[in-house]
Every structure is written in C-alpha cells, then in structure tokens.
Coordinates of C-alpha atoms in Angstrom, one line a residue:
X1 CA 122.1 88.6 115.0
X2 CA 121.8 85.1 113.5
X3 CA 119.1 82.9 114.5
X4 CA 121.3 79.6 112.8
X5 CA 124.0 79.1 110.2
X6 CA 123.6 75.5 108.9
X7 CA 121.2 73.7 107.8
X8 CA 118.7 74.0 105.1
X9 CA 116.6 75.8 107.5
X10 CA 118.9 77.9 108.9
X11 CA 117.4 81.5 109.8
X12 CA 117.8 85.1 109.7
X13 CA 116.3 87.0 112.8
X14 CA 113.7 89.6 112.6
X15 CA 116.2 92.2 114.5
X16 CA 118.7 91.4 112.0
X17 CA 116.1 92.6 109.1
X18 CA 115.2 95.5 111.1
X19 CA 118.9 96.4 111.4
X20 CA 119.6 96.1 107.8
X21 CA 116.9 98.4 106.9
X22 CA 117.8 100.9 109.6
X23 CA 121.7 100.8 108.4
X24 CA 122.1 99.2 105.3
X25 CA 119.5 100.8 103.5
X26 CA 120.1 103.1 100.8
X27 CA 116.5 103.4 99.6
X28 CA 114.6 106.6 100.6
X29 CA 111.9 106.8 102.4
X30 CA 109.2 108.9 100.9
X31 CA 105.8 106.8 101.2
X32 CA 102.7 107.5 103.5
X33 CA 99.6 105.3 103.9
X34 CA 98.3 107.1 101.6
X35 CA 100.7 106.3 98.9
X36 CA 100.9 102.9 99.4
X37 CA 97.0 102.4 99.4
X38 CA 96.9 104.1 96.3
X39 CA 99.9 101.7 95.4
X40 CA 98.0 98.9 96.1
X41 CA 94.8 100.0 94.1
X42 CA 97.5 101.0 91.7
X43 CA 98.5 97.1 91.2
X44 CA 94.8 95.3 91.9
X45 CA 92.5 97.7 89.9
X46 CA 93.7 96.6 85.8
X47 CA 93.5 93.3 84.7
X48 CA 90.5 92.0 87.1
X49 CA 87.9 94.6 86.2
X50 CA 88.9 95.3 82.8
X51 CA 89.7 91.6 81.6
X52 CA 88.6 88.7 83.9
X53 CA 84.8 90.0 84.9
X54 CA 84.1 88.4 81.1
X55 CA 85.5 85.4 81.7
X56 CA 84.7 85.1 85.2
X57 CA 81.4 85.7 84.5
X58 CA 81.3 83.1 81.9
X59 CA 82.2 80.5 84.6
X60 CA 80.0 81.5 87.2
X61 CA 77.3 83.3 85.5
X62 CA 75.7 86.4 88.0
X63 CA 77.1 84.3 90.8
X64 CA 80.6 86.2 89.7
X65 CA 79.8 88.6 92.8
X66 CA 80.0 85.8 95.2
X67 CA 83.4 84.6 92.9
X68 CA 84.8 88.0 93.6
X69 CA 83.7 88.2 97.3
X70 CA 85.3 84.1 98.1
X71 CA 88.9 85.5 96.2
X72 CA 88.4 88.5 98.5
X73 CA 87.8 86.4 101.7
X74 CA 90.7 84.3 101.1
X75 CA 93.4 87.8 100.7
X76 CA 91.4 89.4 103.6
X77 CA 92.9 86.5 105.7
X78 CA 96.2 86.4 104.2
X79 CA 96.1 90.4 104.0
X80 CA 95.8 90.4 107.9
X81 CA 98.7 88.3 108.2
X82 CA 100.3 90.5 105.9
X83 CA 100.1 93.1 107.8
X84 CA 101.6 91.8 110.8
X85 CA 104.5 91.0 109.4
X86 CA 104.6 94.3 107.6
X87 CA 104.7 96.0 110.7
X88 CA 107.2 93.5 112.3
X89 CA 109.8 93.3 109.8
X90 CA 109.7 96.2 108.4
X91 CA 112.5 95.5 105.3
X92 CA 112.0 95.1 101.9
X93 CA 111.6 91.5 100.5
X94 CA 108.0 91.3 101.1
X95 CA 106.5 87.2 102.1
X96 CA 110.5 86.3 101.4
X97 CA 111.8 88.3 104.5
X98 CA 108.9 87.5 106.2
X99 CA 109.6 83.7 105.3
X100 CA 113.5 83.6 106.4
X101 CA 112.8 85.1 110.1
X102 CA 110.6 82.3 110.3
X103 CA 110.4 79.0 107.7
X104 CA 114.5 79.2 107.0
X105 CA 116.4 80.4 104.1
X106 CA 115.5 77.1 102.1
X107 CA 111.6 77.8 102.0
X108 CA 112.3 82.2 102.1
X109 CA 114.4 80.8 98.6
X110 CA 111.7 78.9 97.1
X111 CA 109.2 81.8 97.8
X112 CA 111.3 84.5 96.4
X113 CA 111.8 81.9 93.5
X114 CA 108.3 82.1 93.4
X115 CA 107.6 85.9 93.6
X116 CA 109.7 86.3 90.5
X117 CA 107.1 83.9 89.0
X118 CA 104.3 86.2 89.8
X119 CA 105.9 89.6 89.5
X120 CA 107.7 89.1 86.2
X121 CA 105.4 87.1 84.0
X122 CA 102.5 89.4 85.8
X123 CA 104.4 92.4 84.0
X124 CA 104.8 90.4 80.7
X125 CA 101.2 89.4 80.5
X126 CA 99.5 92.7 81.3
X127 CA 101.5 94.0 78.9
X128 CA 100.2 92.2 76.5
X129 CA 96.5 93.2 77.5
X130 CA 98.0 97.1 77.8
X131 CA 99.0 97.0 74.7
X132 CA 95.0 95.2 72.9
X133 CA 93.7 97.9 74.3
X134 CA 96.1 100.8 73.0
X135 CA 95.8 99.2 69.9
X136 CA 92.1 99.8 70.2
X137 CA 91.9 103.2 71.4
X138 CA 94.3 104.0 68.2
X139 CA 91.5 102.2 65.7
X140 CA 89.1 104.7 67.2
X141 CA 91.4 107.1 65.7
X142 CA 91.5 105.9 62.6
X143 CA 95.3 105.1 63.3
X144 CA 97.0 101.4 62.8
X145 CA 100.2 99.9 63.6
X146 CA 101.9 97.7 61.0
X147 CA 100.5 94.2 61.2
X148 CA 103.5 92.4 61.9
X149 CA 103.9 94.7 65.1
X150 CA 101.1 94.6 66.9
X151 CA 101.5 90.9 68.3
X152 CA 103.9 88.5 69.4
X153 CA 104.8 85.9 66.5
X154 CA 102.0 84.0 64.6
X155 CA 102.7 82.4 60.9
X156 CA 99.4 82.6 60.2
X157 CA 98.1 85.4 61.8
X158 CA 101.3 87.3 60.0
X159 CA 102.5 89.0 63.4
X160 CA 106.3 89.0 64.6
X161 CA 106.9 91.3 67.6
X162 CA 104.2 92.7 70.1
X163 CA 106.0 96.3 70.2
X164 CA 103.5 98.3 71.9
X165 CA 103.8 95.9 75.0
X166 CA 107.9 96.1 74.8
X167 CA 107.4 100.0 74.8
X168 CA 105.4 100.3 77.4
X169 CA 107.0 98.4 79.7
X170 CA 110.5 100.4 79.1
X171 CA 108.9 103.6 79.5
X172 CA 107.8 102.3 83.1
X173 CA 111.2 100.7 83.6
X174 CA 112.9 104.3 82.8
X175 CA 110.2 105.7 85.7
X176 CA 111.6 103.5 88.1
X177 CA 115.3 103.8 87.7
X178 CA 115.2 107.1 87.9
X179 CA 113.1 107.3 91.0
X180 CA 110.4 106.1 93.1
X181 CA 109.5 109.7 94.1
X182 CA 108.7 110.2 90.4
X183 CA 106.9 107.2 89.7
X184 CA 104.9 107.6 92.6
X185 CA 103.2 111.0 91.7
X186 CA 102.5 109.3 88.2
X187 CA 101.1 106.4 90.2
X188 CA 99.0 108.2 92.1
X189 CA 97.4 110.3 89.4
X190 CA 96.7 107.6 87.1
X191 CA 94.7 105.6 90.1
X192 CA 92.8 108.4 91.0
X193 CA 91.5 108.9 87.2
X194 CA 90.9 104.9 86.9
X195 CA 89.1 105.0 89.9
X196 CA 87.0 108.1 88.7
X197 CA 86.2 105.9 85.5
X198 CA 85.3 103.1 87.3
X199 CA 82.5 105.4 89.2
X200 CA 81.1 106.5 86.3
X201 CA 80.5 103.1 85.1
X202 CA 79.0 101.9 88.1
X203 CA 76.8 105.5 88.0
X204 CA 75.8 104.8 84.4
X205 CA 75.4 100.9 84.7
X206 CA 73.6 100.8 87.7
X207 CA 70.4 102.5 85.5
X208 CA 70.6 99.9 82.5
X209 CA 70.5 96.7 85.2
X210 CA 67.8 94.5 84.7
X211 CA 67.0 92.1 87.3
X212 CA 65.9 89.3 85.2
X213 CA 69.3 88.6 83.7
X214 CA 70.5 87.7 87.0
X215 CA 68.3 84.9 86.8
X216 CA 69.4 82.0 87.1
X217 CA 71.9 83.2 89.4
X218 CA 74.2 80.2 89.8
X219 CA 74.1 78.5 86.7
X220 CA 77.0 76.3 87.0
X221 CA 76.4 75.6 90.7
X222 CA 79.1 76.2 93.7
X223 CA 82.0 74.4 91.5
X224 CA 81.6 77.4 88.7
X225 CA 81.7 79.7 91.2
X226 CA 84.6 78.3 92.4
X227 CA 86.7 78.1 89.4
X228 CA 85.9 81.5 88.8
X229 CA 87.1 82.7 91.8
X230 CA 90.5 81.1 91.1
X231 CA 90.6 82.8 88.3
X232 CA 89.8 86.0 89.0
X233 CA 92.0 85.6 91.8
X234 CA 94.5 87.2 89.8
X235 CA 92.8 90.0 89.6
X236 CA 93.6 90.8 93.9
X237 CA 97.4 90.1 92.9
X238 CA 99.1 93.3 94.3
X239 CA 98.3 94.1 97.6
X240 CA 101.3 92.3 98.9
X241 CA 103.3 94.5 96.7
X242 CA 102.3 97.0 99.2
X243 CA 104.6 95.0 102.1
X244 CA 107.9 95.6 99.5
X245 CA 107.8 98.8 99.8
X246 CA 108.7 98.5 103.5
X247 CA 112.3 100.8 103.3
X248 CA 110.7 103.7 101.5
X249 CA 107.7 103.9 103.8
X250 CA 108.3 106.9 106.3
X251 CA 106.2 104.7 109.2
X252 CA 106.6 101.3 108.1
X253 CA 105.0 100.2 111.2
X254 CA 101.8 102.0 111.1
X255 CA 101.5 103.0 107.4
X256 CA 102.1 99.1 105.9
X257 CA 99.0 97.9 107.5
X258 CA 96.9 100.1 106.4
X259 CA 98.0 100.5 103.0
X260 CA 97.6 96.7 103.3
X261 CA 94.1 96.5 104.1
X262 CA 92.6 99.8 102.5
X263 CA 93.6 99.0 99.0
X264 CA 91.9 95.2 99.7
X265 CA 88.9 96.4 101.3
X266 CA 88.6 99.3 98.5
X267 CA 88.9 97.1 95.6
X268 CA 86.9 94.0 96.7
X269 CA 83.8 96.9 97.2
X270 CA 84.6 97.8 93.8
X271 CA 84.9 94.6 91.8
X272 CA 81.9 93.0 93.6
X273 CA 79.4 96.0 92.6
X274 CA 80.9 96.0 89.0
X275 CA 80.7 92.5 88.6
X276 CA 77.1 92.7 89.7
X277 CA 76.2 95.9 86.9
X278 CA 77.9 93.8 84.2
X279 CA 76.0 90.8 84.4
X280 CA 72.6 92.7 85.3
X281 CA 73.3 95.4 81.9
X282 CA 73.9 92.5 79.6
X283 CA 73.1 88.8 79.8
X284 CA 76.3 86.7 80.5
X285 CA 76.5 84.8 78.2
X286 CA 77.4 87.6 75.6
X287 CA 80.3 88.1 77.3
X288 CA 82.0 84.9 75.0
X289 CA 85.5 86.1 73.2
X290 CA 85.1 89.7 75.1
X291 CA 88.6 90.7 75.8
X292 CA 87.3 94.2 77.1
X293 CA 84.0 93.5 78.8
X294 CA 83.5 96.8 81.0
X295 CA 83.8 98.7 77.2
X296 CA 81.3 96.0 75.9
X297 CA 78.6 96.9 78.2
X298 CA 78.6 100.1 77.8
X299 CA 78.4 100.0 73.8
X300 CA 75.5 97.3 74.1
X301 CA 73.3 99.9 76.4
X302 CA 74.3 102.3 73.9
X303 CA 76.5 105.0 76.1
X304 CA 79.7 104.6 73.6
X305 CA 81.0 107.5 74.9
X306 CA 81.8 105.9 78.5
X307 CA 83.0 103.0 76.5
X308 CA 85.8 105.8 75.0
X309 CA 86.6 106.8 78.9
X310 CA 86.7 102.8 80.0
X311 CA 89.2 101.8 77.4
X312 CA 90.8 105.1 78.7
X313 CA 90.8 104.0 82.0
X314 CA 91.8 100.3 81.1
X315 CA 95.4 101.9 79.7
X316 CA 96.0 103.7 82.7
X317 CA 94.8 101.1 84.9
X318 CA 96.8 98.6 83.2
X319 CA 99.8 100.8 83.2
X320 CA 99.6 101.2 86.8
X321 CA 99.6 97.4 87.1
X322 CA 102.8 97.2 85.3
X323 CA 104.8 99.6 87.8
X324 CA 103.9 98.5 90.9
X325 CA 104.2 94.4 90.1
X326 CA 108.3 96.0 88.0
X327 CA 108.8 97.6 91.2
X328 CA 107.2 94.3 93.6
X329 CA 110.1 92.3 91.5
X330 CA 113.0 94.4 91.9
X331 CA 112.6 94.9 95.5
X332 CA 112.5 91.2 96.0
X333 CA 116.0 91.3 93.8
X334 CA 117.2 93.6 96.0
X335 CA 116.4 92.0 99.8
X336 CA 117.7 88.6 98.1
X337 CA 120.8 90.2 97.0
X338 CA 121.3 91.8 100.3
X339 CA 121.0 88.5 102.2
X340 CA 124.0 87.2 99.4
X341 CA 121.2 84.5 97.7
X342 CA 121.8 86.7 94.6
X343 CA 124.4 88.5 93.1
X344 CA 125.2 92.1 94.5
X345 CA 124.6 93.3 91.1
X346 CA 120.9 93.3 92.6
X347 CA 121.5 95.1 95.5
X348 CA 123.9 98.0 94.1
X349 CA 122.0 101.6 94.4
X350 CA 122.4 103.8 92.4
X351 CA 123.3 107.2 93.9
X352 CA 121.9 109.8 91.9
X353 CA 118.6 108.2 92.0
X354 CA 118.4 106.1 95.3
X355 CA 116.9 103.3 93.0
X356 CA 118.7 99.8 92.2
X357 CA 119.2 101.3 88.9
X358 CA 121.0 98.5 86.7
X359 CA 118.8 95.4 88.5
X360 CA 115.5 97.5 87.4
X361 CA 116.8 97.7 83.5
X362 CA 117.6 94.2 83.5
X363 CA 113.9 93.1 84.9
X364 CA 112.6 95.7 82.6
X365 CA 114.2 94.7 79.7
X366 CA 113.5 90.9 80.8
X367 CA 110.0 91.3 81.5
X368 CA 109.3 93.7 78.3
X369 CA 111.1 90.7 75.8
X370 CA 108.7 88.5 77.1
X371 CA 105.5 90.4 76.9
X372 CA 106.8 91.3 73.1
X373 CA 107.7 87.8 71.5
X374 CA 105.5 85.1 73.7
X375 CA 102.1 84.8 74.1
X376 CA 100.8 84.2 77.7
X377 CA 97.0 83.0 77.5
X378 CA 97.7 81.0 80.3
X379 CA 100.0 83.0 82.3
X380 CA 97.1 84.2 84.7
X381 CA 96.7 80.7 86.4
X382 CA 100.6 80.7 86.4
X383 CA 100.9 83.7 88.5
X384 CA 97.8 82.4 90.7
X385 CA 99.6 79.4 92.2
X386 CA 102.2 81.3 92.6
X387 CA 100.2 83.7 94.6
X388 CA 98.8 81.6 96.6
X389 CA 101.3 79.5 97.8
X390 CA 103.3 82.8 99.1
X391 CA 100.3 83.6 100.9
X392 CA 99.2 80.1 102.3
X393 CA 102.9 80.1 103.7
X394 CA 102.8 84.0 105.1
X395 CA 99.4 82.4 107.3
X396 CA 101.8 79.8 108.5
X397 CA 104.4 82.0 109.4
X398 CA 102.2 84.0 111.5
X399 CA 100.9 80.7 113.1
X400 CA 105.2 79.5 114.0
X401 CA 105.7 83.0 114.9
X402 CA 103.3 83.6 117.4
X403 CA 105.0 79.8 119.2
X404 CA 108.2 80.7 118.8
X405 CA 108.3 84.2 120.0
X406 CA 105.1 85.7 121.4
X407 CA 107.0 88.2 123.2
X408 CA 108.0 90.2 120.2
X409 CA 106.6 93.9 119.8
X410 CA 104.3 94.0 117.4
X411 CA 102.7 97.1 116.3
X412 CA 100.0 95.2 114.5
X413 CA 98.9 91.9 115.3
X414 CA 96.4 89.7 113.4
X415 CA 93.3 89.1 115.1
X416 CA 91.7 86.1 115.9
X417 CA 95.4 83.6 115.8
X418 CA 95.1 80.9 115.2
X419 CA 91.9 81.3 112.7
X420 CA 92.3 84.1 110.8
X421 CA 95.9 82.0 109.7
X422 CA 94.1 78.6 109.4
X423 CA 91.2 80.1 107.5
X424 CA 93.8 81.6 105.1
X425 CA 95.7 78.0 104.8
X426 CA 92.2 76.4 104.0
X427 CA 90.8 78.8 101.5
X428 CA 93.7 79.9 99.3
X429 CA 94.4 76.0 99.6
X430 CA 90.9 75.3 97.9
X431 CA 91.7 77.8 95.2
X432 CA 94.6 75.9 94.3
X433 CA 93.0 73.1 93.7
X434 CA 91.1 74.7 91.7
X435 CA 93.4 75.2 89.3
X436 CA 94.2 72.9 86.0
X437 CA 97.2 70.1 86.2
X438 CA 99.1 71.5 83.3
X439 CA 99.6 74.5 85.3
X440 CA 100.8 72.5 88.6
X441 CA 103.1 71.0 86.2
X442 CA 104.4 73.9 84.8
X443 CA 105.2 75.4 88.6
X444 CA 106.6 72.4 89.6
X445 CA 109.7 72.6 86.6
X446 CA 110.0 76.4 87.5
X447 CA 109.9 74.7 91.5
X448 CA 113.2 72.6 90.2
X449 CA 114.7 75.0 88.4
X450 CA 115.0 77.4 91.3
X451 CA 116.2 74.5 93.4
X452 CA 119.0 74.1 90.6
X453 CA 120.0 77.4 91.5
X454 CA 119.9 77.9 95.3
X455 CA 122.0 74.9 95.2
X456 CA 124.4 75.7 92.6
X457 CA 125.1 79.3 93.6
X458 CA 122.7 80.8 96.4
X459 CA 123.4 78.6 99.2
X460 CA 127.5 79.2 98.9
X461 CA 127.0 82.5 98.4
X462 CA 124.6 82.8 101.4
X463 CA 126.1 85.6 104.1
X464 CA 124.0 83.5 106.9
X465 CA 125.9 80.4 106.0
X466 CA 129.1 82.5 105.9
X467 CA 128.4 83.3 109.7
X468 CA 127.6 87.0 108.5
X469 CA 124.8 89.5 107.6
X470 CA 127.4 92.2 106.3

C-alpha cells in the first residue's frame, strides 16, 4: 500500500514495510534479544572507553561522569523512540524506514544519506584506532611493522599506507558476506571477553582511587562539561544499529526493544563508573596526548599486567565496533535499494550465504581504503552530527506518528509522548550546538552532495514514484 506517489514528501506506509519484510525478504532470521543486546554493546563499548575518556576528561575534568551521564540522557530519549519504531516497522533500514512511513522519501533520503556518514567513516576511523593499538600490543612483543605501513601518508613522518587498519577491516568484511550467523557467534564472544576486561579494571581501579583528585570537580564549569559530552557522544553511536537488524531478528517486535535499551542502559553504567576510576586513579590532567587512557592508568598505579589485558580488550572491543557499524551500513544499502533509491546491486542476496554479498565487499573495501590512506582526527565530530540529527528526527517521527495514526498496533510504545520525544529534540539539539563550525560546514557539502544524487538518480528510480513497491 502507498501512502502518496508525488511530491517530495511522498510516503511509503508502515504495512507496506511490514509486507516487504514478511515477503520480500531474503535475509534470515537468526537473532534473539540476547544477540542483539550483545550487538549493541558490541558497537558502543570500543572507541568511548578505550579512546575518548582521555580526552573527555581533559574537557571536563572529573565532571566526565556527569559528561557521560548528559550523552546518555539524550540516547535514553531517542533510544525509547527507537524502540517504538523498532517494534512498529519491523524492516531493515533502521531511522530511514522509520523516516519514510512518516517524514516522506525526501527527508528518509537525506537521513540514509546521513547514516552512510556515520556508519562508513565510523568504520574508517576506528580502524585507524584498531590498528595504534595492534601496533602496540606487537611492540610489547618485540615485533614491528615497516615504518611506511603502519600509517596513512605523512612526508615527514615517512608513512604511506595504514595496512593494519585495511586488513582488518577485510577480514570483518569476509565475516559478513559469508554470514551473519557466523559473525554473530564471533560477535558475541569478543563482547563477552571486553566486558570481562572492563570488570577487572573497574575491580582493580576502584582500589587505587583517591578522592582528592576529584577535586575540583568541574573545572571548566557546565560549558566543559558540555563539550565533552558532545564528544564523547560518539562513543553511544551503535545502539541504533541494533533497529537494522530488524529482518534477522526472530521477534522483531519484542526482541528490538529490548536489545535497544539493554545495551544503552548496560553501557552508560559502564562508562559512567570507569570514567569516575580514571580520573580518581590519576589526576586528569595527565591524560594530555593519551591515545589509550584505560592502559595508562593502569601502568601509572603500577598493575602493567591489566594494562596487557586492556589493550587486549581495546582490539577486540574495537574490532567489534567495526562489524556491527559494516553491517549498520549495509543494511541501510540494502532497505534503500529495496525501495529503488539505490541501485539493485545493493539489494541482490546472495544465496549461498543469505547475505547482500557483493554490496558488503564494496562498503568493505570502501570503508577499509579510507581507514588505510586518510587520516580522520576529526572524523568523530563528523559522525556526531550525523548521529544526532537521525535521532533528533526519529523523536519527531514518533511525535507526527502518534497524530497521524494513533490507532496503529504497537507492541511498544514510548512513554511519556509527547516529552520523552521533545526532550530528545532539545537535548541532542544542544549537543549539536556544541559542536565546532568547520564540522557543520563539512556536513552541509556532504548534505548537497546527497541532494545531487537523490535528484539525479534516486528520485527517477524511486518504485513509490513509479506507483509501485515491487
């Protein structure tokens, strides 16, 4: 069923989704709550705990728990919005399906335009961070990669090619194209031993914390603890990946939400009690030019061998990162290319693996040319505004949804309409802000160049505008 077939807000109706994913689907369907909580943790638990608590702390000083806690506040809101939707279109696509059922297919365009933003260049840049701390496990070793390999291009610096970060995101490319049910079980493993080494700092920290470094506790005032928390922002980036898994979920209606909201709630806990160790162990000011800070606390309290088992635990958390934001992006390929906004080449599956084989290869290969010849310093705030725009516009969706058709089933609703979804609005809106010019400028030439393309080839090729949703 169509909802409209002109305009540039013309609409694709949530029983149409539904029925695509029930018919056209060639996905399998092999996730539980279970999975997709660990999926979540799988994509949030990497870059925030093992990277940005240094520089967050650095902004905010102590104050970094309440930093982590106001980035939190602002998913928890959009998370719950999430999950309504999750359980009402259950089809993959994520805050893009969710946006053309309800905004129109120019603004569900601009957002999958802006998930590839934050899925791809996530994959790049952690990457690049997977591969600092590879290259420091091997030192420990005694073991060295040639100079020119170990970082993308600087004259000076005498590096060409970052090849440990190309590497590693084929091998997780090659995981997912020949299966999710494969890449899953590796998924799940690797969480459950991050997590484990996450524990063990918090069990060892928590004895080396001394109260007087948490004094003073705000240094830089609210606005420091507010530009932290837009930047550590991006370490939360992930539990919307949960929502793309929709066809592969066994009980999309009851699993999404609370895959949704476990892996928030788990890894806000987490990050606010590390964040709290960290600048209690060691003062935070030391934490200056610290790429691997969770490491660095433990060698300055002198328990190097939990440093070994954190950088450990950065790899595989950073790996874990890196397949669930490669997966994120091809499923949003692959609902866009169903809907005809991209070519089918997206949407083909593969039959021996039940995986959109040749669309995963290409984003892998994309994503892993990137991470190998570009550096990304400030790729974070890139895929922040990103971020929160989808999110500001899935609290709005909820908001037209709930006027436009409060009669539809839902199997989860979000509590508290219209706050919760104004709340959302307001704070991911004051992260924004937050965030420097250069990078509004840069997403506003990505903004144009996606309009370029919907224009030039997505809305002719659009099967809603062709009058059909074969």
């Amino acid at each position: 069923m169509l909802k409209s077939s002109t305009g540039l807000f013309r609409k694709k109706s949530i029983q149409s989704f539904v029925q695509d994913a029930q018919t056209k689907s060639k996905l399998q369907r092999n996730l539980t709550a279970w999975d997709l909580a660990l999926l979540g943790i799988g994509a949030i638990i990497g870059t925030g705990i093992f990277v940005l608590t240094g520089t967050g702390a650095l902004q905010a000083g102590p104050a970094l728990t309440i930093s982590f806690l106001l980035a939190g506040l602002a998913c928890a809101f959009a998370a719950l919005c999430y999950a309504e939707f999750a359980a009402l279109v259950p089809a993959s696509g994520s805050v893009y399906t969710y946006s053309y059922a309800t905004l129109g297919e120019l603004i569900a365009w601009v957002i999958g335009w802006d998930l590839v933003l934050e899925y791809l260049f996530a994959v790049s840049s952690v990457a690049v961070g997977w591969s600092g701390y590879f290259q420091n496990l091997l030192s420990g070793f005694g073991l060295h990669l040639p100079k020119a390999l170990t970082a993308a291009y600087d004259a000076q610096a005498g590096t060409l090619f970052n090849l440990p970060a190309v590497l590693i995101v084929l091998f997780i490319t090659f995981l997912l194209a020949t299966g999710i049910q494969a890449s899953k079980k590796l998924n799940n493993i690797m969480v459950l031993v991050k997590v484990g080494v996450v524990l063990l700092f918090i069990l060892v920290g928590v004895f080396y914390v001394q109260p007087s470094n948490w004094s003073p506790y705000a240094p830089f005032g609210f606005s420091g603890i507010s530009l932290a928390a837009a930047t550590v922002f991006f370490a939360y980036i992930g539990f919307d990946a949960v929502a793309s898994a929709a066809e592969e979920t066994k009980n999309p209606q009851r699993d999404l939400p609370r895959g949704i909201l476990w892996s928030l709630g788990i890894c806000t806990l987490l990050y606010v009690i590390v964040s709290a160790i960290m600048t209690g162990a060691v003062p935070f000011a030391q934490f200056k030019d610290i790429a691997h800070p969770a490491s660095f606390v433990m060698d300055q309290v002198g328990q190097n061998w939990v440093a070994g088992f954190i950088d450990v635990g950065a790899i595989l958390g950073l790996t874990t990162v890196i397949l669930v934001m490669l997966y994120g992006q091809t499923r949003i390929f692959y609902a866009m290319s169903r809907d005809g906004l991209l070519p089918k080449f997206f949407s083909d599956v593969d039959e021996k693996h039940s995986t959109p084989y040749k669309a995963t290869w290409l984003v892998g290969i994309i994503a892993a040319l990137i991470g190998g010849l570009f550096k990304l310093e400030h790729l974070a705030e890139m895929v922040n505004i990103g971020t929160l725009f989808a999110f500001m516009l899935v609290c709005i969706g909820v908001l037209i949804l709930r006027k436009t058709e409060p009669n539809l089933p839902r199997k989860f609703k979000t509590p508290f309409v219209p706050l919760v979804p104004i709340l959302g609005i307001l704070f991911c809106g004051y992260l924004i802000l937050q965030l420097k010019m250069i990078t509004w400028i840069a997403f506003g030439i990505w903004f144009v160049i996606g309009l370029v393309v919907y224009f030039g080839y997505s809305r002719r090729h659009s099967l809603i505008g062709k009058g059909s949703t074969k």
